[in-house]
Coordinates of N, CA and C in Angstrom, one line a residue:
M1 N 0.8 -1.2 0.0 CA 0.0 0.0 0.0 C 0.9 1.2 0.0
R2 N 0.4 2.3 -0.7 CA 1.1 3.5 -0.7 C 0.3 4.5 0.2
I3 N 1.0 5.2 1.1 CA 0.4 6.2 2.0 C 1.0 7.5 1.7
F4 N 0.2 8.5 1.2 CA 0.6 9.8 0.9 C 0.2 10.7 2.1
T5 N 1.2 11.5 2.6 CA 0.9 12.3 3.8 C 1.4 13.7 3.5
K6 N 0.5 14.7 4.0 CA 0.8 16.1 3.8 C 0.5 16.8 5.1
K7 N 1.5 17.5 5.7 CA 1.3 18.2 6.9 C 0.5 19.5 6.6
L8 N -0.4 19.9 7.5 CA -1.2 21.1 7.4 C -0.8 22.1 8.4
P9 N -0.8 23.4 8.0 CA -0.6 24.5 8.9 C -1.7 24.6 9.9
H10 N -1.4 25.2 11.1 CA -2.4 25.4 12.1 C -3.5 26.2 11.6
P11 N -4.8 25.7 11.8 CA -5.9 26.4 11.2 C -6.1 27.8 11.7
D12 N -5.6 28.2 12.8 CA -5.8 29.6 13.3 C -4.8 30.6 12.7
L13 N -3.8 30.1 11.9 CA -2.8 31.1 11.3 C -3.5 31.9 10.3
P14 N -3.0 33.1 10.1 CA -3.5 34.0 9.0 C -3.3 33.3 7.6
A15 N -4.1 33.6 6.6 CA -4.0 33.0 5.3 C -2.7 33.2 4.7
E16 N -2.1 34.4 4.8 CA -0.8 34.7 4.2 C 0.3 33.8 4.8
E17 N 0.2 33.6 6.1 CA 1.3 32.8 6.7 C 1.1 31.3 6.4
K18 N -0.2 30.8 6.2 CA -0.4 29.5 5.8 C 0.1 29.2 4.4
A19 N -0.1 30.2 3.5 CA 0.4 30.1 2.1 C 1.9 30.0 2.1
Q20 N 2.6 30.8 2.9 CA 4.0 30.7 3.0 C 4.5 29.4 3.5
L21 N 3.9 28.9 4.5 CA 4.3 27.6 5.1 C 4.2 26.4 4.1
L22 N 3.1 26.5 3.3 CA 2.9 25.4 2.3 C 4.0 25.3 1.3
L23 N 4.8 26.3 1.2 CA 5.9 26.3 0.2 C 7.1 25.6 0.8
N24 N 7.2 25.4 2.1 CA 8.3 24.8 2.8 C 8.3 23.3 2.5
A25 N 9.5 22.7 2.6 CA 9.6 21.2 2.3 C 8.9 20.4 3.4
E26 N 8.8 21.0 4.6 CA 8.1 20.2 5.7 C 6.6 20.0 5.4
Y27 N 6.1 20.8 4.5 CA 4.6 20.8 4.2 C 4.3 20.1 2.9
Q28 N 5.4 19.6 2.2 CA 5.2 18.9 0.9 C 4.7 17.5 1.1
E29 N 4.0 16.9 0.2 CA 3.5 15.6 0.3 C 4.6 14.6 0.2
T30 N 4.5 13.6 1.1 CA 5.5 12.5 1.1 C 4.7 11.2 0.9
M31 N 5.5 10.2 0.4 CA 4.9 8.9 0.1 C 5.8 7.8 0.7
V32 N 5.1 6.8 1.4 CA 5.8 5.6 1.9 C 5.1 4.4 1.4
E33 N 5.8 3.3 1.3 CA 5.2 2.0 1.0 C 5.1 1.3 2.3
S34 N 3.9 0.6 2.5 CA 3.6 0.0 3.7 C 2.8 -1.3 3.5
T35 N 3.1 -2.3 4.3 CA 2.3 -3.6 4.2 C 1.1 -3.4 5.1
F36 N 0.1 -4.3 5.0 CA -1.0 -4.2 5.9 C -1.5 -5.6 6.1
M37 N -2.1 -5.8 7.3 CA -2.7 -7.1 7.7 C -4.2 -7.0 7.4
Y38 N -4.8 -5.8 7.5 CA -6.3 -5.7 7.2 C -6.5 -4.2 6.8
L39 N -7.6 -3.9 6.2 CA -8.0 -2.6 5.8 C -9.1 -2.1 6.7
T40 N -8.8 -0.9 7.3 CA -9.8 -0.3 8.2 C -10.7 0.6 7.4
L41 N -12.0 0.4 7.5 CA -13.0 1.2 6.7 C -13.7 2.1 7.7
D42 N -13.7 3.4 7.4 CA -14.3 4.4 8.3 C -15.7 4.7 7.9
L43 N -16.6 4.6 8.9 CA -18.0 4.9 8.7 C -18.2 6.4 8.9
P44 N -19.2 6.9 8.1 CA -19.6 8.3 8.3 C -20.2 8.5 9.7
T45 N -20.1 9.7 10.2 CA -20.7 10.0 11.5 C -22.2 9.7 11.6
A46 N -22.6 9.0 12.6 CA -24.0 8.7 12.7 C -24.8 9.9 13.2
P47 N -26.0 10.1 12.8 CA -26.9 11.2 13.2 C -27.1 11.1 14.7
L48 N -27.2 12.3 15.3 CA -27.5 12.4 16.7 C -28.9 12.5 17.1
Y49 N -29.8 12.8 16.2 CA -31.2 13.2 16.5 C -32.1 12.2 15.8
K50 N -33.4 12.2 16.4 CA -34.4 11.4 15.8 C -35.1 12.1 14.6
D51 N -35.8 11.3 13.8 CA -36.4 11.9 12.6 C -37.8 12.5 13.1
E52 N -38.5 13.0 12.1 CA -39.8 13.7 12.4 C -40.8 12.8 13.0
K53 N -40.7 11.5 12.9 CA -41.6 10.6 13.5 C -41.1 10.0 14.8
E54 N -40.1 10.7 15.3 CA -39.5 10.3 16.6 C -39.0 8.9 16.6
Q55 N -38.6 8.4 15.4 CA -38.0 7.1 15.3 C -36.5 7.3 15.2
L56 N -35.7 6.4 15.8 CA -34.3 6.5 15.6 C -33.9 6.2 14.2
I57 N -33.0 7.0 13.7 CA -32.5 6.9 12.3 C -31.4 5.8 12.3
I58 N -31.5 4.8 11.5 CA -30.4 3.9 11.3 C -29.8 4.2 9.9
P59 N -28.7 4.9 9.8 CA -28.1 5.3 8.5 C -27.6 4.1 7.8
Q60 N -27.4 4.2 6.5 CA -26.8 3.1 5.7 C -25.8 3.8 4.8
V61 N -24.8 3.0 4.4 CA -23.8 3.5 3.5 C -23.3 2.3 2.6
P62 N -23.1 2.5 1.3 CA -22.6 1.4 0.5 C -21.2 1.1 0.8
L63 N -20.8 -0.2 0.6 CA -19.5 -0.6 0.9 C -18.5 0.2 0.0
F64 N -18.8 0.4 -1.3 CA -17.9 1.1 -2.2 C -17.6 2.5 -1.8
S65 N -18.6 3.1 -1.0 CA -18.3 4.5 -0.5 C -17.2 4.5 0.5
I66 N -17.2 3.6 1.4 CA -16.1 3.6 2.4 C -14.8 3.0 1.9
L67 N -14.9 2.2 0.9 CA -13.7 1.7 0.2 C -13.0 2.7 -0.6
A68 N -13.7 3.8 -0.9 CA -13.1 4.9 -1.6 C -11.9 5.5 -0.9
K69 N -11.7 5.2 0.4 CA -10.5 5.6 1.2 C -9.3 5.2 0.5
F70 N -9.3 4.1 -0.2 CA -8.1 3.4 -0.8 C -8.0 3.6 -2.3
N71 N -8.7 4.6 -2.9 CA -8.6 4.8 -4.3 C -7.4 5.7 -4.8
G72 N -6.6 6.2 -3.8 CA -5.5 7.0 -4.2 C -5.8 8.4 -4.3
A73 N -7.1 8.8 -4.3 CA -7.4 10.2 -4.5 C -8.1 10.8 -3.3
T74 N -8.9 10.0 -2.6 CA -9.7 10.5 -1.4 C -8.7 10.9 -0.3
E75 N -8.9 12.1 0.2 CA -8.1 12.6 1.3 C -8.9 12.7 2.6
K76 N -8.2 12.3 3.7 CA -8.8 12.4 5.0 C -7.9 13.1 6.0
E77 N -8.5 13.9 6.8 CA -7.6 14.7 7.8 C -7.5 13.8 9.1
Y78 N -6.2 13.8 9.5 CA -5.9 13.1 10.8 C -5.3 14.1 11.7
K79 N -5.7 14.0 13.0 CA -5.2 15.0 14.0 C -4.4 14.3 15.1
T80 N -3.3 15.0 15.4 CA -2.6 14.5 16.6 C -2.7 15.6 17.7
Y81 N -2.0 15.5 18.7 CA -2.1 16.5 19.8 C -1.6 17.8 19.3
K82 N -0.6 17.9 18.5 CA 0.0 19.1 18.0 C -0.2 19.4 16.6
E83 N -0.4 18.4 15.7 CA -0.3 18.7 14.3 C -1.5 18.0 13.6
N84 N -1.8 18.5 12.4 CA -2.8 17.9 11.5 C -2.2 17.5 10.2
F85 N -2.7 16.4 9.7 CA -2.2 15.9 8.4 C -3.3 15.5 7.5
L86 N -3.1 15.6 6.2 CA -4.0 15.0 5.2 C -3.3 13.7 4.7
K87 N -4.1 12.6 4.6 CA -3.6 11.4 4.1 C -4.5 10.8 3.0
R88 N -3.9 10.1 2.1 CA -4.6 9.3 1.1 C -3.9 8.0 0.9
F89 N -4.6 7.0 0.5 CA -4.1 5.6 0.4 C -4.4 5.0 -0.9
Q90 N -3.5 4.2 -1.4 CA -3.7 3.5 -2.6 C -3.1 2.1 -2.5
L91 N -3.9 1.1 -3.0 CA -3.5 -0.3 -2.9 C -2.5 -0.6 -4.1
T92 N -1.5 -1.3 -3.8 CA -0.5 -1.7 -4.8 C -0.5 -3.2 -5.0
K93 N -1.2 -4.0 -4.2 CA -1.2 -5.4 -4.3 C -2.5 -6.0 -3.7
L94 N -3.1 -7.0 -4.3 CA -4.3 -7.6 -3.8 C -3.9 -9.1 -3.4
P95 N -4.0 -9.4 -2.1 CA -3.6 -10.8 -1.6 C -4.8 -11.7 -1.9
P96 N -4.5 -13.0 -1.7 CA -5.6 -14.0 -1.9 C -6.8 -13.8 -1.0
Y97 N -6.5 -13.3 0.2 CA -7.6 -13.0 1.2 C -7.5 -11.5 1.7
L98 N -8.6 -10.9 1.8 CA -8.6 -9.5 2.4 C -9.5 -9.5 3.6
I99 N -9.0 -8.8 4.6 CA -9.8 -8.6 5.8 C -10.2 -7.1 5.9
F100 N -11.5 -6.9 6.0 CA -12.0 -5.5 6.3 C -12.4 -5.4 7.7
C101 N -11.9 -4.3 8.4 CA -12.4 -4.0 9.7 C -13.2 -2.7 9.7
I102 N -14.4 -2.8 9.9 CA -15.3 -1.6 9.8 C -15.3 -0.9 11.2
K103 N -14.8 0.3 11.2 CA -14.5 1.0 12.4 C -15.8 1.5 13.1
R104 N -16.4 0.6 13.9 CA -17.6 1.0 14.6 C -17.4 1.6 15.9
F105 N -16.3 1.4 16.5 CA -16.1 1.8 17.9 C -15.1 3.0 18.0
T106 N -15.4 4.0 18.8 CA -14.5 5.1 19.1 C -14.4 5.2 20.6
K107 N -13.3 5.5 21.1 CA -13.0 5.6 22.5 C -12.5 7.0 22.9
N108 N -13.1 7.6 23.9 CA -12.5 8.8 24.5 C -12.1 8.6 25.9
N109 N -11.9 9.6 26.7 CA -11.5 9.5 28.1 C -12.6 9.0 29.0
F110 N -13.8 8.9 28.5 CA -14.9 8.6 29.4 C -15.6 7.3 29.0
F111 N -15.8 7.1 27.8 CA -16.6 5.9 27.4 C -16.3 5.5 25.9
V112 N -16.9 4.3 25.6 CA -16.7 3.8 24.2 C -18.1 4.0 23.5
E113 N -18.0 4.6 22.3 CA -19.2 4.8 21.5 C -19.2 3.8 20.3
K114 N -20.4 3.4 19.9 CA -20.6 2.5 18.7 C -21.4 3.2 17.6
N115 N -20.9 3.1 16.4 CA -21.6 3.7 15.3 C -22.5 2.5 14.7
P116 N -23.8 2.7 14.6 CA -24.7 1.6 14.2 C -25.0 1.6 12.7
T117 N -24.3 2.4 11.9 CA -24.5 2.5 10.5 C -24.4 1.1 9.8
I118 N -25.4 0.8 9.0 CA -25.5 -0.4 8.3 C -24.7 -0.3 7.0
V119 N -23.8 -1.2 6.7 CA -23.0 -1.2 5.4 C -23.7 -2.1 4.4
N120 N -24.1 -1.5 3.3 CA -24.7 -2.3 2.2 C -23.6 -2.9 1.3
F121 N -23.6 -4.2 1.2 CA -22.6 -4.8 0.4 C -23.1 -6.0 -0.3
P122 N -22.6 -6.3 -1.5 CA -22.9 -7.6 -2.1 C -22.0 -8.6 -1.5
I123 N -22.4 -9.9 -1.5 CA -21.5 -10.9 -1.0 C -20.7 -11.6 -2.0
T124 N -20.9 -11.2 -3.3 CA -20.0 -11.8 -4.4 C -19.7 -10.7 -5.3
N125 N -18.7 -11.0 -6.2 CA -18.3 -10.1 -7.3 C -17.9 -8.7 -6.9
V126 N -17.2 -8.5 -5.8 CA -16.7 -7.2 -5.5 C -15.3 -7.0 -6.2
D127 N -15.3 -6.2 -7.2 CA -14.1 -6.0 -8.0 C -13.3 -4.8 -7.4
L128 N -12.1 -5.0 -7.1 CA -11.2 -3.9 -6.5 C -10.2 -3.4 -7.4
R129 N -10.3 -3.7 -8.7 CA -9.3 -3.3 -9.7 C -9.0 -1.8 -9.6
E130 N -10.1 -1.0 -9.5 CA -10.0 0.5 -9.6 C -9.2 1.1 -8.4
Y131 N -9.0 0.3 -7.3 CA -8.3 0.7 -6.2 C -6.8 0.5 -6.3
L132 N -6.4 -0.2 -7.3 CA -5.0 -0.4 -7.6 C -4.4 0.8 -8.4
S133 N -3.1 1.1 -8.1 CA -2.4 2.1 -8.9 C -2.4 1.6 -10.4
E134 N -2.4 2.5 -11.3 CA -2.5 2.2 -12.7 C -1.3 1.3 -13.2
E135 N -0.2 1.5 -12.7 CA 1.0 0.8 -13.1 C 1.0 -0.7 -12.7
V136 N 0.2 -1.0 -11.6 CA 0.2 -2.4 -11.2 C -1.0 -3.2 -11.5
Q137 N -2.0 -2.5 -12.2 CA -3.2 -3.2 -12.6 C -2.9 -4.3 -13.5
A138 N -2.0 -4.1 -14.4 CA -1.7 -5.2 -15.4 C -1.1 -6.4 -14.7
A139 N -0.5 -6.3 -13.6 CA 0.1 -7.4 -12.9 C -1.0 -8.2 -12.1
H140 N -2.2 -7.8 -12.1 CA -3.2 -8.5 -11.3 C -4.3 -9.0 -12.2
Q141 N -4.2 -10.2 -12.6 CA -5.2 -10.8 -13.5 C -6.6 -11.0 -12.8
H142 N -6.5 -11.3 -11.5 CA -7.8 -11.5 -10.7 C -7.9 -10.5 -9.6
T143 N -9.0 -9.7 -9.7 CA -9.2 -8.6 -8.7 C -10.6 -8.7 -8.1
T144 N -11.4 -9.8 -8.3 CA -12.7 -9.9 -7.8 C -12.7 -10.8 -6.6
Y145 N -13.5 -10.3 -5.6 CA -13.6 -11.1 -4.3 C -15.0 -11.5 -3.9
D146 N -15.1 -12.6 -3.2 CA -16.3 -13.1 -2.6 C -16.2 -13.1 -1.1
L147 N -17.3 -12.8 -0.4 CA -17.3 -12.8 1.0 C -17.3 -14.3 1.5
V148 N -16.5 -14.6 2.5 CA -16.5 -16.0 3.0 C -16.8 -16.0 4.6
A149 N -16.7 -14.8 5.2 CA -17.0 -14.8 6.6 C -17.3 -13.3 7.0
N150 N -18.3 -13.2 7.9 CA -18.8 -11.9 8.3 C -19.0 -11.9 9.8
I151 N -18.3 -11.1 10.6 CA -18.4 -11.1 12.0 C -19.3 -9.8 12.4
V152 N -20.3 -10.1 13.2 CA -21.3 -9.0 13.5 C -21.2 -8.7 15.0
H153 N -21.4 -7.4 15.4 CA -21.5 -7.1 16.8 C -22.9 -6.5 17.0
D154 N -23.6 -7.1 18.0 CA -25.0 -6.7 18.3 C -25.0 -6.0 19.7
G155 N -25.8 -5.0 19.8 CA -26.0 -4.4 21.1 C -25.0 -3.3 21.4
K156 N -25.0 -2.9 22.7 CA -24.1 -1.8 23.2 C -22.7 -2.2 23.2
P157 N -21.8 -1.2 23.1 CA -20.3 -1.5 23.0 C -19.8 -2.3 24.2
S158 N -20.3 -2.0 25.4 CA -19.8 -2.7 26.6 C -20.6 -4.0 27.0
E159 N -21.8 -4.2 26.3 CA -22.7 -5.3 26.7 C -23.1 -6.1 25.5
G160 N -22.5 -5.9 24.4 CA -23.0 -6.5 23.2 C -22.5 -8.0 23.1
S161 N -22.9 -8.6 22.0 CA -22.5 -10.0 21.7 C -22.0 -10.1 20.2
Y162 N -21.4 -11.2 19.9 CA -20.9 -11.4 18.5 C -21.6 -12.6 17.9
R163 N -21.8 -12.5 16.6 CA -22.2 -13.6 15.8 C -21.3 -13.6 14.6
I164 N -21.2 -14.8 13.9 CA -20.4 -14.9 12.7 C -21.1 -15.7 11.7
H165 N -21.1 -15.2 10.5 CA -21.6 -15.8 9.3 C -20.5 -16.4 8.5
V166 N -20.6 -17.7 8.2 CA -19.5 -18.4 7.5 C -20.1 -19.2 6.3
L167 N -19.4 -19.1 5.2 CA -19.7 -19.8 4.0 C -19.2 -21.2 4.0
H168 N -20.0 -22.2 3.8 CA -19.5 -23.6 3.6 C -19.2 -23.7 2.1
H169 N -17.9 -23.8 1.8 CA -17.5 -23.7 0.4 C -18.0 -24.9 -0.4
G170 N -18.1 -26.0 0.2 CA -18.5 -27.2 -0.6 C -19.9 -27.2 -1.1
T171 N -20.8 -26.6 -0.3 CA -22.2 -26.6 -0.6 C -22.7 -25.2 -1.1
G172 N -21.9 -24.1 -0.8 CA -22.3 -22.8 -1.1 C -23.3 -22.2 -0.2
K173 N -23.6 -22.9 1.0 CA -24.6 -22.5 1.9 C -23.9 -21.6 3.0
W174 N -24.7 -20.7 3.6 CA -24.2 -19.8 4.7 C -24.8 -20.3 6.0
Y175 N -24.0 -20.2 7.0 CA -24.4 -20.6 8.4 C -24.1 -19.5 9.4
E176 N -24.9 -19.4 10.4 CA -24.7 -18.4 11.4 C -24.3 -19.1 12.7
L177 N -23.2 -18.7 13.3 CA -22.7 -19.3 14.5 C -22.7 -18.3 15.7
Q178 N -23.2 -18.7 16.8 CA -23.2 -17.9 18.0 C -23.1 -18.9 19.2
D179 N -21.9 -18.8 19.9 CA -21.6 -19.7 20.9 C -21.6 -21.1 20.3
L180 N -22.5 -22.0 20.8 CA -22.6 -23.4 20.3 C -23.7 -23.6 19.4
Q181 N -24.4 -22.5 19.0 CA -25.6 -22.6 18.2 C -25.2 -22.4 16.7
V182 N -25.6 -23.3 15.8 CA -25.3 -23.2 14.4 C -26.6 -23.3 13.7
T183 N -27.0 -22.3 12.9 CA -28.2 -22.3 12.1 C -27.9 -21.8 10.7
D184 N -28.7 -22.3 9.7 CA -28.4 -21.8 8.3 C -29.1 -20.4 8.2
I185 N -28.6 -19.6 7.2 CA -29.1 -18.3 7.0 C -29.1 -18.0 5.6
L186 N -30.1 -17.2 5.1 CA -30.1 -16.8 3.7 C -29.1 -15.7 3.5
P187 N -28.4 -15.7 2.3 CA -27.4 -14.7 2.0 C -27.9 -13.3 2.2
Q188 N -29.1 -13.0 1.7 CA -29.6 -11.6 1.8 C -29.8 -11.1 3.2
M189 N -29.9 -12.0 4.2 CA -30.0 -11.6 5.6 C -28.7 -11.1 6.1
I190 N -27.6 -11.6 5.6 CA -26.3 -11.2 6.1 C -26.0 -9.7 5.9
T191 N -26.5 -9.1 4.8 CA -26.3 -7.7 4.5 C -27.0 -6.8 5.4
L192 N -28.0 -7.3 6.2 CA -28.8 -6.4 7.1 C -28.1 -6.3 8.5
S193 N -27.0 -6.9 8.7 CA -26.4 -6.9 10.1 C -25.4 -5.8 10.2
E194 N -25.0 -5.6 11.5 CA -24.0 -4.6 11.8 C -22.6 -5.2 11.6
A195 N -22.2 -5.4 10.4 CA -21.0 -6.1 10.1 C -19.8 -5.3 10.8
Y196 N -18.9 -6.1 11.3 CA -17.7 -5.5 12.1 C -16.4 -5.9 11.4
I197 N -16.2 -7.2 11.2 CA -15.0 -7.7 10.5 C -15.5 -8.7 9.4
Q198 N -14.9 -8.5 8.2 CA -15.2 -9.3 7.1 C -14.0 -9.9 6.5
I199 N -14.1 -11.2 6.0 CA -13.0 -11.8 5.3 C -13.5 -12.1 3.8
W200 N -12.7 -11.7 2.9 CA -13.0 -11.8 1.5 C -12.0 -12.7 0.8
K201 N -12.4 -13.6 -0.1 CA -11.5 -14.5 -0.8 C -11.5 -14.1 -2.3
R202 N -10.2 -13.9 -2.8 CA -10.1 -13.6 -4.2 C -10.5 -14.7 -5.1
R203 N -11.3 -14.4 -6.1 CA -11.8 -15.4 -7.0 C -10.8 -15.7 -8.1
E204 N -10.4 -17.0 -8.3 CA -9.5 -17.3 -9.3 C -10.3 -17.7 -10.6
E205 N -9.7 -17.7 -11.7 CA -10.3 -17.9 -13.0 C -11.1 -19.1 -13.1
D206 N -10.6 -20.2 -12.5 CA -11.3 -21.5 -12.7 C -12.4 -21.8 -11.6
E207 N -12.6 -20.8 -10.7 CA -13.6 -20.9 -9.7 C -15.0 -20.5 -10.2
T208 N -16.0 -21.2 -9.8 CA -17.4 -20.8 -10.1 C -18.1 -20.3 -8.9
N209 N -19.1 -19.4 -9.1 CA -19.8 -18.9 -8.0 C -20.8 -19.9 -7.4
Q210 N -20.6 -20.3 -6.2 CA -21.4 -21.3 -5.6 C -22.3 -20.8 -4.5
Q211 N -22.3 -19.4 -4.4 CA -23.0 -18.8 -3.2 C -24.5 -18.5 -3.5
G212 N -24.9 -18.5 -4.8 CA -26.3 -18.3 -5.1 C -26.8 -17.0 -4.9
A213 N -26.0 -15.9 -4.7 CA -26.5 -14.6 -4.6 C -25.4 -13.6 -4.9

């Protein structure tokens, strides 16, 4: 993965001083190559208020919207105690398996908050070619992934529970596991859950889609 980083001047500085600082080498964009074990997907901020019918709003976001973080163009601001940075990410290699960690939990000095946003995703045929840099696309013949496992968190951050959806590759059927309970589940029901961690398998040319959805 390539990580592009650009330091930002302090927001309270006068515009003229900011413009001058941006000419310095310290504020020029830098790039480093980095390996990764999983990709962290950031959710949009959940709404704080109820809608006009006094019902809690459960927001939804497409998977490809939060995957845009890795398209090499999308910038996000990161703040430290003293400095602010803009970062953008671009994939340079697609492994046989990809792990997505959907960032649902944030922690401050007092408590942990959970973002309940539902991620809408297909469970097959997720093509990640556009997230590769142009010069390495030709080296990747296979860029399509199918979901093979989906870990869900239910409930409050401190009191919730976990479930896992697993694909049985031999039959193409999905099963839900929670503690010692195992039940079958329809693929379309998986996408309605508060997915937390997902494992995707790269599809090879000689593989056929056995998942039925």
